[in-house]
Amino acid sequence: MTFLGVFICFVSWSYVYQTTAEEDLLIQTFVIPHSHMDVGWVYTVQESMHAYAANVYSSVTEELSKVKDRRFIVVEQEFFRLWWDTVATDSQKKQVRQLVKEGQLEFIIGGQVMHDEAVTDLNDQILQMTEGHGFLYETFGVRPQFSWHVDPFGASATTPVLFALTGFNAHLISRIDYDLKDTMQMDKKLQFVWRGSPSLKKQEIFTHTMDQFSYCTPSNLPFSNSSGFYWNGVALFPDPPKDGIYPNMSLPVTKETIHAYAQTMVDNIKQRAAWFRTNHVLWPWGCDKQFYNSSVQFKNMDPLMKYINQNSKDFGVTVQYATLNEYFKTIYNSDLEWEIRGSEDFLPYSTESHQAWTGFYASRNVLKGVARQASSKLHSAETIFTQYRISYPDGPVAKVWALDKLKALRWAVSEVQHHDGITGTESPKVADMYVQHLTQAMMGVDELLAALFLLPHKLELPNFLNTNYQGKEGVHEAPEQHIIVYNPLAWNVTTIINITVNFSMAAVFDDIGRPVPAQIQTSAQSNVTYDLFIMVELGGLQHRKYVIKFSEKHCSVSGGCDWTYKAKRVLFDRKSIQEWTKTGRRLLPVLNECYKLMFDQDTNLLHSITYLEDKRRVKMKQDFWEYHANGDIKSGPISDNYIFTANSTASRAYSAVEMEIIPGKIVTEIRQYFYKDKSDKDYAFSITTRVPECYKSKVQCHRLEQTYTVGPLQMNTEVVLRTTSSLGNNRTLCTDDNGYQMMKRTYREFVNNTLARNYYPMVRAAYIEDDQSRLVLISDRAHGVSSQSNGQIEVMLHRRLWNNLPWNLGYNLTLNDSSVVRPTLWMIIGSLTVTTKVYHREAIEMQHRPVVMAIDQPKKPLKTQTTQGFPVPTVVLPPNLHLLSFSIPGWNYSSRHEAHIKQLDKGQNHHTAPDYDRVLLRIMHLFEEGEDSEFSKAVTINIKEVLQGLGEVRALEERSLTGTWDISTLQRWKWKTADHSQTQNNRGYTNETFTVTILPKEIRTFFVYF
């Protein structure tokens, strides 16, 4: 996407020839033809395919085939795959294969999309890369080795780590803070070796930062009122023009214009060259939605580049069409020593003093939540299907149908990771497209889960619903419902699930007929339904069956009623802020084994939390505040989808608070309702806090679960949850980069817009701390987060905006989001030592909570049998290791590269059936080096033993992150650095005993064969 203040770009064409010593003094320009194709943003994928995207690949294929020196880079695989599968002819496919083989057409990044770097989760970044790389390797035998992250709004330190693990040789970024880029340009420090992880220092990558012209070259021509270097003009929606005449087509290159064009291009090349250490200039030719008519593009650029090369001595410049491989290989061969950048990221990002791109961290909260929910469901379904295929390869669930369901959700989850997708910076119709694709694919996966759970397996009972519970003959049986609960993590968990029911009493039994601790109470969302909390115990990757026996009034289920506690609420009077003359006089305690929470009855707000292990009290208050945005560009800076620019500091968003507490034996629930006016009938915001009662110490007590209700908001309002504590953090906080690593965020003062420029993305976690205590927030979706005052952390939960900026109005990007949002945060407070040990795992458990599937509606009991079902095996890893992936990708290629290339050359892999036997396994170490005395140690496991409950592991192959490289053959370029260290070439798996050692923060990827 192109935005305000971002100029359009052009590039040039070249001949490749051997240079003389004299020519070596000339500036060598690498012209990179490309088209930036947003998978969403203003137009839907379908609209873009019709209007221009399909024509890009059709016309580029034709034009490259005509002239061997022409080049083009392909970035977003979603569009390419749609073209390949639905548009391309056999002749075009043959041409593409030849162009790829000869190096004229190069796949860059190779993921489904160019993913956002601020609000995307590690799992989903890897997924969308794996999907694209699998297709490219299976289809062409190529493995992308360079990135082109030109448009994400800031750069994360996680991305270079992932790209290094993938096998990339160089990384390219563009959008970093304007003032920082200015400094880097002046100091010639736009290129460096980036060590994104403090624990994996050897996983470094050479990084090129685009200069101020970014991925588009200035379109201004001093000799013309038309834009420059865009001879095919601007794409038209919804239909391409029938006469081929597009708006804003550049003046053609003629005898009269060629010198003026050449001088303009050369001047820009020289301006860029002054900002880099070598005389090699990367010059992007293209911009948003370009090259849909490649013929007119190359027809004009070819003679222009020829003219420059013929006059190279006068111009001081040579030009050549190039791919990124050709450019970076030249830089690598320059044999220079490069400066090292540590694990700092480039967030947040500003384009000028009043344009801090920190608003999108919270834009479209609903979409962010649906995307994360879909990702979680995909992980669960992948692990269940993989177990099913291992245990029941000939089971009744059709493997082709099952894989199609998974592929649809993989595609949808990958798609929304686009940098104008999950960011919330798209138009309303595109946001609707993402949600539709995600929800439809999730429905398909729900069908798959039902089939995997319910269809009989050859080793199980014919009736999956069998239990040992026996009703008494002749006695009226209450209705019952059956649910399945699945733990998608490779850890044993004891936790509390919540389901909504229509009965006021229930008894719960597990799969062998034992009663289960439960609690029932009036629902927080409705007065006619009930929340049923059930304590479940699940092994790693294990599912269990539970039977719920209902009663209308008094429990009539023999032996089960004593295990279900019926909780009743206690109401507290609504308190206006005008009544807060004296506070802290009447404190109401809520205790569990970890905490004592004190609520102030004079305000109905939280007053303090004491973590009991250290008997340390932290004063704490939580409430809602709002920033008011300007919507009139004549009155000053605005907020929009991207940008957060507050008119002033936040104001309190309510005037009265109501509270009710429901004491329980499983959980105690505190409900706080915030009203705009004391007399209002409906509340504007709410906080529901659940304090686990740690039933017989089985449930971890340190997790305080909070769910919020926010909206619909008034126009031009941005609402934050503000937690104010007695911690002395000096306005410093830590936030996660994509759920992979924590980044320290020190408060910085700026001449303008200090408030917004101190907002950061929180994907999974954020915390503030002092010398003794830490307050951690774990999130179920991305938000913006900041510490604007000492002891304070605020999370932006929702935004609703409108402005009269013509650009925003023209593209419908004003963010008039009238939705009601219900995000969840888990809160942990304790000593630095204790919170360090638990918050990593808590963040994972938030992402992958147990899957609860109701497999029938409440009805009269089925006839039961007394036979016990076949036991479900478990997979358990040590607490500092996480099962990141356990799936059947389906890509069918030989794991030996030479063999795969031979098959492709023979045409044997052009139409292959999926491989259902190869399992993709990823294991990640959660802790940083030196972070914890126990959990930061390297961990050695035997994978065969870990997976033995599922079947016998016959073979194990270690692969690159996306699976396309045999790790023992992956030899990345070794860039020279100031400390003379070199890029690590990953150690291959050679141990025949299946023993693997995983270092802190390491992600190791394997193909497993059972």
mmCIF file of N, CA and C in Angstrom, residues 595-663:
data_model
loop_
_atom_site.group_PDB
_atom_site.id
_atom_site.type_symbol
_atom_site.label_atom_id
_atom_site.label_comp_id
_atom_site.label_asym_id
_atom_site.label_seq_id
_atom_site.Cartn_x
_atom_site.Cartn_y
_atom_site.Cartn_z
ATOM 1 N N TYR A 595 -3.348 -15.124 45.805
ATOM 2 C CA TYR A 595 -3.582 -13.701 45.925
ATOM 3 C C TYR A 595 -4.635 -13.367 46.981
ATOM 4 N N LYS A 596 -4.547 -12.128 47.430
ATOM 5 C CA LYS A 596 -5.659 -11.489 48.127
ATOM 6 C C LYS A 596 -5.967 -10.203 47.373
ATOM 7 N N LEU A 597 -7.123 -10.188 46.723
ATOM 8 C CA LEU A 597 -7.568 -9.004 46.012
ATOM 9 C C LEU A 597 -8.478 -8.199 46.930
ATOM 10 N N MET A 598 -8.281 -6.907 46.990
ATOM 11 C CA MET A 598 -9.123 -6.041 47.797
ATOM 12 C C MET A 598 -9.898 -5.102 46.876
ATOM 13 N N PHE A 599 -11.224 -5.121 47.038
ATOM 14 C CA PHE A 599 -12.092 -4.233 46.266
ATOM 15 C C PHE A 599 -12.673 -3.170 47.196
ATOM 16 N N ASP A 600 -12.679 -1.943 46.703
ATOM 17 C CA ASP A 600 -13.125 -0.806 47.495
ATOM 18 C C ASP A 600 -14.627 -0.609 47.303
ATOM 19 N N GLN A 601 -15.403 -0.804 48.359
ATOM 20 C CA GLN A 601 -16.851 -0.661 48.260
ATOM 21 C C GLN A 601 -17.273 0.800 48.119
ATOM 22 N N ASP A 602 -16.360 1.725 48.355
ATOM 23 C CA ASP A 602 -16.689 3.129 48.154
ATOM 24 C C ASP A 602 -16.594 3.541 46.686
ATOM 25 N N THR A 603 -15.852 2.762 45.898
ATOM 26 C CA THR A 603 -15.696 3.079 44.475
ATOM 27 C C THR A 603 -16.130 1.932 43.562
ATOM 28 N N ASN A 604 -16.239 0.733 44.106
ATOM 29 C CA ASN A 604 -16.486 -0.492 43.334
ATOM 30 C C ASN A 604 -15.328 -0.807 42.385
ATOM 31 N N LEU A 605 -14.148 -0.310 42.696
ATOM 32 C CA LEU A 605 -12.960 -0.577 41.898
ATOM 33 C C LEU A 605 -11.981 -1.434 42.684
ATOM 34 N N LEU A 606 -11.073 -2.073 41.944
ATOM 35 C CA LEU A 606 -9.983 -2.798 42.575
ATOM 36 C C LEU A 606 -9.119 -1.825 43.374
ATOM 37 N N HIS A 607 -8.711 -2.239 44.552
ATOM 38 C CA HIS A 607 -7.909 -1.369 45.418
ATOM 39 C C HIS A 607 -6.453 -1.841 45.506
ATOM 40 N N SER A 608 -6.242 -3.145 45.652
ATOM 41 C CA SER A 608 -4.881 -3.667 45.778
ATOM 42 C C SER A 608 -4.890 -5.171 45.570
ATOM 43 N N ILE A 609 -3.703 -5.711 45.298
ATOM 44 C CA ILE A 609 -3.496 -7.158 45.209
ATOM 45 C C ILE A 609 -2.256 -7.498 46.030
ATOM 46 N N THR A 610 -2.400 -8.486 46.894
ATOM 47 C CA THR A 610 -1.260 -9.002 47.647
ATOM 48 C C THR A 610 -0.920 -10.379 47.118
ATOM 49 N N TYR A 611 0.322 -10.578 46.668
ATOM 50 C CA TYR A 611 0.687 -11.947 46.292
ATOM 51 C C TYR A 611 1.277 -12.601 47.529
ATOM 52 N N LEU A 612 0.612 -13.683 47.909
ATOM 53 C CA LEU A 612 0.751 -14.231 49.252
ATOM 54 C C LEU A 612 2.082 -14.927 49.491
ATOM 55 N N GLU A 613 2.708 -15.433 48.445
ATOM 56 C CA GLU A 613 3.973 -16.147 48.629
ATOM 57 C C GLU A 613 5.009 -15.242 49.296
ATOM 58 N N ASP A 614 5.044 -13.980 48.867
ATOM 59 C CA ASP A 614 6.001 -13.035 49.448
ATOM 60 C C ASP A 614 5.334 -12.046 50.398
ATOM 61 N N LYS A 615 3.999 -12.186 50.560
ATOM 62 C CA LYS A 615 3.241 -11.268 51.418
ATOM 63 C C LYS A 615 3.509 -9.810 51.034
ATOM 64 N N ARG A 616 3.531 -9.555 49.735
ATOM 65 C CA ARG A 616 3.808 -8.205 49.250
ATOM 66 C C ARG A 616 2.554 -7.634 48.596
ATOM 67 N N ARG A 617 2.159 -6.458 49.059
ATOM 68 C CA ARG A 617 0.950 -5.825 48.551
ATOM 69 C C ARG A 617 1.315 -4.773 47.510
ATOM 70 N N VAL A 618 0.547 -4.782 46.412
ATOM 71 C CA VAL A 618 0.709 -3.791 45.353
ATOM 72 C C VAL A 618 -0.620 -3.059 45.214
ATOM 73 N N LYS A 619 -0.613 -1.768 45.437
ATOM 74 C CA LYS A 619 -1.837 -0.996 45.233
ATOM 75 C C LYS A 619 -2.172 -0.992 43.742
ATOM 76 N N MET A 620 -3.455 -1.133 43.428
ATOM 77 C CA MET A 620 -3.818 -1.291 42.024
ATOM 78 C C MET A 620 -5.252 -0.854 41.781
ATOM 79 N N LYS A 621 -5.450 -0.156 40.689
ATOM 80 C CA LYS A 621 -6.786 0.259 40.260
ATOM 81 C C LYS A 621 -6.902 0.031 38.766
ATOM 82 N N GLN A 622 -8.075 -0.436 38.336
ATOM 83 C CA GLN A 622 -8.329 -0.645 36.909
ATOM 84 C C GLN A 622 -9.604 0.080 36.514
ATOM 85 N N ASP A 623 -9.532 0.854 35.450
ATOM 86 C CA ASP A 623 -10.727 1.502 34.933
ATOM 87 C C ASP A 623 -10.511 1.889 33.477
ATOM 88 N N PHE A 624 -11.494 2.533 32.889
ATOM 89 C CA PHE A 624 -11.464 2.857 31.463
ATOM 90 C C PHE A 624 -11.285 4.363 31.264
ATOM 91 N N TRP A 625 -10.406 4.693 30.317
ATOM 92 C CA TRP A 625 -10.148 6.064 29.941
ATOM 93 C C TRP A 625 -10.261 6.170 28.422
ATOM 94 N N GLU A 626 -10.439 7.381 27.944
ATOM 95 C CA GLU A 626 -10.612 7.537 26.498
ATOM 96 C C GLU A 626 -9.855 8.756 25.982
ATOM 97 N N TYR A 627 -9.313 8.566 24.780
ATOM 98 C CA TYR A 627 -8.678 9.661 24.058
ATOM 99 C C TYR A 627 -9.669 10.173 23.018
ATOM 100 N N HIS A 628 -9.692 11.472 22.848
ATOM 101 C CA HIS A 628 -10.585 12.074 21.865
ATOM 102 C C HIS A 628 -9.757 12.545 20.676
ATOM 103 N N ALA A 629 -10.166 12.096 19.503
ATOM 104 C CA ALA A 629 -9.399 12.354 18.287
ATOM 105 C C ALA A 629 -10.025 13.497 17.498
ATOM 106 N N ASN A 630 -9.188 14.185 16.779
ATOM 107 C CA ASN A 630 -9.636 15.233 15.874
ATOM 108 C C ASN A 630 -10.039 14.617 14.537
ATOM 109 N N GLY A 631 -11.166 15.029 13.991
ATOM 110 C CA GLY A 631 -11.616 14.506 12.708
ATOM 111 C C GLY A 631 -11.552 15.506 11.577
ATOM 112 N N ASP A 632 -11.138 16.727 11.855
ATOM 113 C CA ASP A 632 -11.108 17.782 10.848
ATOM 114 C C ASP A 632 -9.661 18.159 10.566
ATOM 115 N N ILE A 633 -9.199 17.890 9.354
ATOM 116 C CA ILE A 633 -7.794 18.138 9.035
ATOM 117 C C ILE A 633 -7.437 19.621 9.130
ATOM 118 N N LYS A 634 -8.444 20.484 9.057
ATOM 119 C CA LYS A 634 -8.166 21.914 9.182
ATOM 120 C C LYS A 634 -7.872 22.302 10.627
ATOM 121 N N SER A 635 -8.257 21.426 11.556
ATOM 122 C CA SER A 635 -8.077 21.737 12.979
ATOM 123 C C SER A 635 -6.810 21.130 13.561
ATOM 124 N N GLY A 636 -6.095 20.322 12.786
ATOM 125 C CA GLY A 636 -4.873 19.733 13.291
ATOM 126 C C GLY A 636 -4.715 18.284 12.895
ATOM 127 N N PRO A 637 -3.698 17.591 13.445
ATOM 128 C CA PRO A 637 -3.454 16.179 13.107
ATOM 129 C C PRO A 637 -4.640 15.296 13.487
ATOM 130 N N ILE A 638 -4.805 14.208 12.742
ATOM 131 C CA ILE A 638 -5.931 13.301 12.925
ATOM 132 C C ILE A 638 -5.454 11.920 13.372
ATOM 133 N N SER A 639 -6.411 11.134 13.860
ATOM 134 C CA SER A 639 -6.213 9.691 14.037
ATOM 135 C C SER A 639 -6.982 8.975 12.935
ATOM 136 N N ASP A 640 -6.458 7.855 12.467
ATOM 137 C CA ASP A 640 -7.191 7.037 11.502
ATOM 138 C C ASP A 640 -6.809 5.576 11.697
ATOM 139 N N ASN A 641 -7.112 4.739 10.696
ATOM 140 C CA ASN A 641 -6.792 3.310 10.792
ATOM 141 C C ASN A 641 -5.361 3.064 11.254
ATOM 142 N N TYR A 642 -4.449 3.859 10.721
ATOM 143 C CA TYR A 642 -3.027 3.661 10.952
ATOM 144 C C TYR A 642 -2.518 4.464 12.152
ATOM 145 N N ILE A 643 -2.916 5.719 12.178
ATOM 146 C CA ILE A 643 -2.254 6.715 13.010
ATOM 147 C C ILE A 643 -3.032 6.973 14.293
ATOM 148 N N PHE A 644 -2.303 7.132 15.382
ATOM 149 C CA PHE A 644 -2.855 7.557 16.670
ATOM 150 C C PHE A 644 -2.282 8.937 16.983
ATOM 151 N N THR A 645 -3.155 9.918 17.039
ATOM 152 C CA THR A 645 -2.741 11.276 17.385
ATOM 153 C C THR A 645 -3.777 11.844 18.347
ATOM 154 N N ALA A 646 -3.534 11.740 19.607
ATOM 155 C CA ALA A 646 -4.495 12.206 20.599
ATOM 156 C C ALA A 646 -4.485 13.731 20.683
ATOM 157 N N ASN A 647 -5.680 14.311 20.856
ATOM 158 C CA ASN A 647 -5.769 15.762 21.039
ATOM 159 C C ASN A 647 -5.141 16.199 22.354
ATOM 160 N N SER A 648 -5.269 15.331 23.358
ATOM 161 C CA SER A 648 -4.758 15.659 24.685
ATOM 162 C C SER A 648 -4.616 14.354 25.454
ATOM 163 N N THR A 649 -4.288 14.449 26.739
ATOM 164 C CA THR A 649 -4.227 13.248 27.562
ATOM 165 C C THR A 649 -5.623 12.653 27.704
ATOM 166 N N ALA A 650 -5.678 11.412 28.142
ATOM 167 C CA ALA A 650 -6.962 10.708 28.240
ATOM 168 C C ALA A 650 -7.810 11.274 29.370
ATOM 169 N N SER A 651 -9.123 11.149 29.195
ATOM 170 C CA SER A 651 -10.071 11.536 30.234
ATOM 171 C C SER A 651 -10.827 10.302 30.697
ATOM 172 N N ARG A 652 -11.332 10.357 31.915
ATOM 173 C CA ARG A 652 -12.068 9.223 32.456
ATOM 174 C C ARG A 652 -13.303 8.967 31.588
ATOM 175 N N ALA A 653 -13.552 7.700 31.259
ATOM 176 C CA ALA A 653 -14.600 7.362 30.297
ATOM 177 C C ALA A 653 -15.931 7.022 30.947
ATOM 178 N N TYR A 654 -16.075 7.223 32.241
ATOM 179 C CA TYR A 654 -17.286 6.820 32.956
ATOM 180 C C TYR A 654 -17.520 7.789 34.110
ATOM 181 N N SER A 655 -18.723 7.709 34.680
ATOM 182 C CA SER A 655 -19.023 8.552 35.841
ATOM 183 C C SER A 655 -19.572 7.750 37.011
ATOM 184 N N ALA A 656 -19.836 6.459 36.801
ATOM 185 C CA ALA A 656 -20.339 5.629 37.893
ATOM 186 C C ALA A 656 -19.969 4.179 37.648
ATOM 187 N N VAL A 657 -19.846 3.407 38.756
ATOM 188 C CA VAL A 657 -19.454 2.001 38.672
ATOM 189 C C VAL A 657 -20.374 1.163 39.550
ATOM 190 N N GLU A 658 -20.773 0.032 38.984
ATOM 191 C CA GLU A 658 -21.591 -0.939 39.718
ATOM 192 C C GLU A 658 -20.788 -2.226 39.839
ATOM 193 N N MET A 659 -21.042 -3.003 40.884
ATOM 194 C CA MET A 659 -20.266 -4.226 41.063
ATOM 195 C C MET A 659 -21.148 -5.333 41.600
ATOM 196 N N GLU A 660 -20.860 -6.536 41.175
ATOM 197 C CA GLU A 660 -21.453 -7.724 41.780
ATOM 198 C C GLU A 660 -20.369 -8.788 41.888
ATOM 199 N N ILE A 661 -20.425 -9.547 42.943
ATOM 200 C CA ILE A 661 -19.446 -10.608 43.190
ATOM 201 C C ILE A 661 -20.184 -11.923 43.356
ATOM 202 N N ILE A 662 -19.656 -12.949 42.719
ATOM 203 C CA ILE A 662 -20.232 -14.284 42.819
ATOM 204 C C ILE A 662 -19.182 -15.190 43.443
ATOM 205 N N PRO A 663 -19.213 -15.348 44.770
ATOM 206 C CA PRO A 663 -18.248 -16.242 45.421
ATOM 207 C C PRO A 663 -18.485 -17.682 44.994
#
